[in-house]
JSON list of C-alpha atoms in Angstrom, two decimals:
[
{"chain": "A", "resi": 1, "resn": "MET", "atom": "CA", "xyz": [32.88, 12.17, -19.82]},
{"chain": "A", "resi": 2, "resn": "ILE", "atom": "CA", "xyz": [29.92, 11.20, -21.98]},
{"chain": "A", "resi": 3, "resn": "VAL", "atom": "CA", "xyz": [28.13, 9.58, -18.79]},
{"chain": "A", "resi": 4, "resn": "GLU", "atom": "CA", "xyz": [28.82, 12.73, -17.02]},
{"chain": "A", "resi": 5, "resn": "PHE", "atom": "CA", "xyz": [27.16, 14.74, -19.56]},
{"chain": "A", "resi": 6, "resn": "PHE", "atom": "CA", "xyz": [23.94, 12.64, -19.84]},
{"chain": "A", "resi": 7, "resn": "ILE", "atom": "CA", "xyz": [23.86, 12.69, -15.90]},
{"chain": "A", "resi": 8, "resn": "ASP", "atom": "CA", "xyz": [24.01, 16.68, -16.06]},
{"chain": "A", "resi": 9, "resn": "LEU", "atom": "CA", "xyz": [21.52, 16.64, -18.74]},
{"chain": "A", "resi": 10, "resn": "TRP", "atom": "CA", "xyz": [19.24, 14.35, -16.82]},
{"chain": "A", "resi": 11, "resn": "GLU", "atom": "CA", "xyz": [19.59, 16.63, -13.51]},
{"chain": "A", "resi": 12, "resn": "ILE", "atom": "CA", "xyz": [18.60, 19.81, -15.62]},
{"chain": "A", "resi": 13, "resn": "ILE", "atom": "CA", "xyz": [15.41, 18.06, -16.82]},
{"chain": "A", "resi": 14, "resn": "CYS", "atom": "CA", "xyz": [14.39, 16.93, -13.62]},
{"chain": "A", "resi": 15, "resn": "THR", "atom": "CA", "xyz": [15.35, 20.33, -11.83]},
{"chain": "A", "resi": 16, "resn": "TRP", "atom": "CA", "xyz": [13.29, 22.11, -14.59]},
{"chain": "A", "resi": 17, "resn": "PHE", "atom": "CA", "xyz": [10.29, 19.80, -14.15]},
{"chain": "A", "resi": 18, "resn": "LEU", "atom": "CA", "xyz": [10.15, 19.96, -10.43]},
{"chain": "A", "resi": 19, "resn": "ASP", "atom": "CA", "xyz": [10.33, 23.74, -10.74]},
{"chain": "A", "resi": 20, "resn": "LEU", "atom": "CA", "xyz": [7.07, 23.75, -12.80]},
{"chain": "A", "resi": 21, "resn": "PHE", "atom": "CA", "xyz": [5.16, 22.53, -9.52]},
{"chain": "A", "resi": 22, "resn": "GLY", "atom": "CA", "xyz": [6.55, 25.40, -7.34]},
{"chain": "A", "resi": 23, "resn": "THR", "atom": "CA", "xyz": [6.48, 25.34, -3.68]},
{"chain": "A", "resi": 24, "resn": "GLY", "atom": "CA", "xyz": [3.51, 26.04, -1.15]},
{"chain": "A", "resi": 25, "resn": "ASN", "atom": "CA", "xyz": [1.91, 24.86, 1.95]},
{"chain": "A", "resi": 26, "resn": "PRO", "atom": "CA", "xyz": [-0.02, 21.74, 1.91]},
{"chain": "A", "resi": 27, "resn": "PRO", "atom": "CA", "xyz": [-3.58, 21.60, 1.94]},
{"chain": "A", "resi": 28, "resn": "SER", "atom": "CA", "xyz": [-5.58, 21.97, 5.04]},
{"chain": "A", "resi": 29, "resn": "TRP", "atom": "CA", "xyz": [-7.29, 18.59, 4.90]},
{"chain": "A", "resi": 30, "resn": "LEU", "atom": "CA", "xyz": [-3.85, 16.90, 4.64]},
{"chain": "A", "resi": 31, "resn": "SER", "atom": "CA", "xyz": [-2.13, 18.70, 7.35]},
{"chain": "A", "resi": 32, "resn": "ASP", "atom": "CA", "xyz": [-4.99, 18.32, 9.90]},
{"chain": "A", "resi": 33, "resn": "PHE", "atom": "CA", "xyz": [-5.45, 14.39, 9.22]},
{"chain": "A", "resi": 34, "resn": "GLY", "atom": "CA", "xyz": [-4.00, 13.51, 12.15]},
{"chain": "A", "resi": 35, "resn": "SER", "atom": "CA", "xyz": [-6.40, 15.30, 14.29]},
{"chain": "A", "resi": 36, "resn": "PHE", "atom": "CA", "xyz": [-9.29, 14.27, 12.24]},
{"chain": "A", "resi": 37, "resn": "LEU", "atom": "CA", "xyz": [-8.32, 10.73, 12.98]},
{"chain": "A", "resi": 38, "resn": "ALA", "atom": "CA", "xyz": [-7.64, 11.16, 16.68]},
{"chain": "A", "resi": 39, "resn": "GLU", "atom": "CA", "xyz": [-11.06, 12.81, 17.20]},
{"chain": "A", "resi": 40, "resn": "LEU", "atom": "CA", "xyz": [-12.67, 10.02, 15.04]},
{"chain": "A", "resi": 41, "resn": "VAL", "atom": "CA", "xyz": [-11.04, 7.43, 17.48]},
{"chain": "A", "resi": 42, "resn": "HIS", "atom": "CA", "xyz": [-12.10, 9.22, 20.57]},
{"chain": "A", "resi": 43, "resn": "ARG", "atom": "CA", "xyz": [-15.82, 9.47, 19.24]},
{"chain": "A", "resi": 44, "resn": "ALA", "atom": "CA", "xyz": [-15.81, 5.65, 18.22]},
{"chain": "A", "resi": 45, "resn": "ALA", "atom": "CA", "xyz": [-14.29, 4.62, 21.61]},
{"chain": "A", "resi": 46, "resn": "GLY", "atom": "CA", "xyz": [-17.52, 4.75, 23.23]},
{"chain": "A", "resi": 47, "resn": "LEU", "atom": "CA", "xyz": [-19.40, 2.51, 20.66]},
{"chain": "A", "resi": 48, "resn": "GLY", "atom": "CA", "xyz": [-18.10, -0.82, 22.45]},
{"chain": "A", "resi": 49, "resn": "ALA", "atom": "CA", "xyz": [-21.45, -1.10, 24.42]},
{"chain": "A", "resi": 50, "resn": "TRP", "atom": "CA", "xyz": [-23.16, -1.43, 20.93]},
{"chain": "A", "resi": 51, "resn": "PHE", "atom": "CA", "xyz": [-20.76, -3.28, 18.80]},
{"chain": "A", "resi": 52, "resn": "PRO", "atom": "CA", "xyz": [-18.50, -6.25, 19.77]},
{"chain": "A", "resi": 53, "resn": "PHE", "atom": "CA", "xyz": [-15.42, -5.07, 18.62]},
{"chain": "A", "resi": 54, "resn": "GLN", "atom": "CA", "xyz": [-13.62, -8.17, 20.18]},
{"chain": "A", "resi": 55, "resn": "LEU", "atom": "CA", "xyz": [-15.79, -10.59, 18.20]},
{"chain": "A", "resi": 56, "resn": "LEU", "atom": "CA", "xyz": [-15.40, -8.40, 14.97]},
{"chain": "A", "resi": 57, "resn": "GLY", "atom": "CA", "xyz": [-11.75, -8.43, 15.27]},
{"chain": "A", "resi": 58, "resn": "THR", "atom": "CA", "xyz": [-11.67, -12.34, 15.76]},
{"chain": "A", "resi": 59, "resn": "VAL", "atom": "CA", "xyz": [-13.99, -12.85, 12.92]},
{"chain": "A", "resi": 60, "resn": "ALA", "atom": "CA", "xyz": [-11.84, -10.69, 10.64]},
{"chain": "A", "resi": 61, "resn": "GLY", "atom": "CA", "xyz": [-8.70, -12.16, 11.65]},
{"chain": "A", "resi": 62, "resn": "THR", "atom": "CA", "xyz": [-9.99, -15.71, 11.19]},
{"chain": "A", "resi": 63, "resn": "TYR", "atom": "CA", "xyz": [-11.32, -14.73, 7.89]},
{"chain": "A", "resi": 64, "resn": "PHE", "atom": "CA", "xyz": [-7.74, -13.38, 6.91]},
{"chain": "A", "resi": 65, "resn": "VAL", "atom": "CA", "xyz": [-5.92, -16.54, 8.27]},
{"chain": "A", "resi": 66, "resn": "ILE", "atom": "CA", "xyz": [-8.26, -18.63, 5.86]},
{"chain": "A", "resi": 67, "resn": "TRP", "atom": "CA", "xyz": [-7.78, -16.29, 2.97]},
{"chain": "A", "resi": 68, "resn": "ILE", "atom": "CA", "xyz": [-3.86, -16.41, 3.19]},
{"chain": "A", "resi": 69, "resn": "THR", "atom": "CA", "xyz": [-3.95, -20.23, 3.73]},
{"chain": "A", "resi": 70, "resn": "LEU", "atom": "CA", "xyz": [-5.84, -20.50, 0.74]},
{"chain": "A", "resi": 71, "resn": "TRP", "atom": "CA", "xyz": [-3.63, -18.55, -1.29]},
{"chain": "A", "resi": 72, "resn": "LEU", "atom": "CA", "xyz": [-0.80, -20.60, 0.07]},
{"chain": "A", "resi": 73, "resn": "VAL", "atom": "CA", "xyz": [-2.37, -23.84, -0.92]},
{"chain": "A", "resi": 74, "resn": "LYS", "atom": "CA", "xyz": [-2.99, -22.54, -4.35]},
{"chain": "A", "resi": 75, "resn": "GLY", "atom": "CA", "xyz": [0.58, -21.33, -4.72]},
{"chain": "A", "resi": 76, "resn": "VAL", "atom": "CA", "xyz": [1.85, -24.46, -3.60]},
{"chain": "A", "resi": 77, "resn": "ARG", "atom": "CA", "xyz": [-0.41, -26.42, -6.20]},
{"chain": "A", "resi": 78, "resn": "TRP", "atom": "CA", "xyz": [1.01, -24.23, -8.97]},
{"chain": "A", "resi": 79, "resn": "LEU", "atom": "CA", "xyz": [4.64, -24.79, -7.84]},
{"chain": "A", "resi": 80, "resn": "TRP", "atom": "CA", "xyz": [3.98, -28.41, -7.68]},
{"chain": "A", "resi": 81, "resn": "GLY", "atom": "CA", "xyz": [2.20, -28.34, -11.23]},
{"chain": "A", "resi": 82, "resn": "LEU", "atom": "CA", "xyz": [5.56, -26.76, -12.54]},
{"chain": "A", "resi": 83, "resn": "THR", "atom": "CA", "xyz": [7.67, -29.92, -11.51]},
{"chain": "A", "resi": 84, "resn": "PRO", "atom": "CA", "xyz": [7.98, -32.29, -14.87]},
{"chain": "A", "resi": 85, "resn": "PHE", "atom": "CA", "xyz": [7.52, -35.42, -12.81]},
{"chain": "A", "resi": 86, "resn": "SER", "atom": "CA", "xyz": [4.01, -34.51, -11.19]},
{"chain": "A", "resi": 87, "resn": "GLY", "atom": "CA", "xyz": [1.91, -34.50, -14.53]},
{"chain": "A", "resi": 88, "resn": "GLY", "atom": "CA", "xyz": [0.56, -30.89, -13.91]},
{"chain": "A", "resi": 89, "resn": "SER", "atom": "CA", "xyz": [-1.69, -29.30, -16.58]}
]
């Protein structure tokens, strides 16, 4: 019974707080973002003659793999340092 009282009280507080904001339509820049993104991709599709997107994707992917590998090595070294028999710092 006491728990139900606090749940009801929390519900009243949350309802009151959400009613402060009211309802309305989202701004146009938020609702039109999909069409903006589609237009941006359409305009960038012709840039393949000047920018080597395949090479950029390969370089970015290689960089990401190296970055993840180094973080994994760092994590393994940290875990190994926690073991009492390894003499970690």
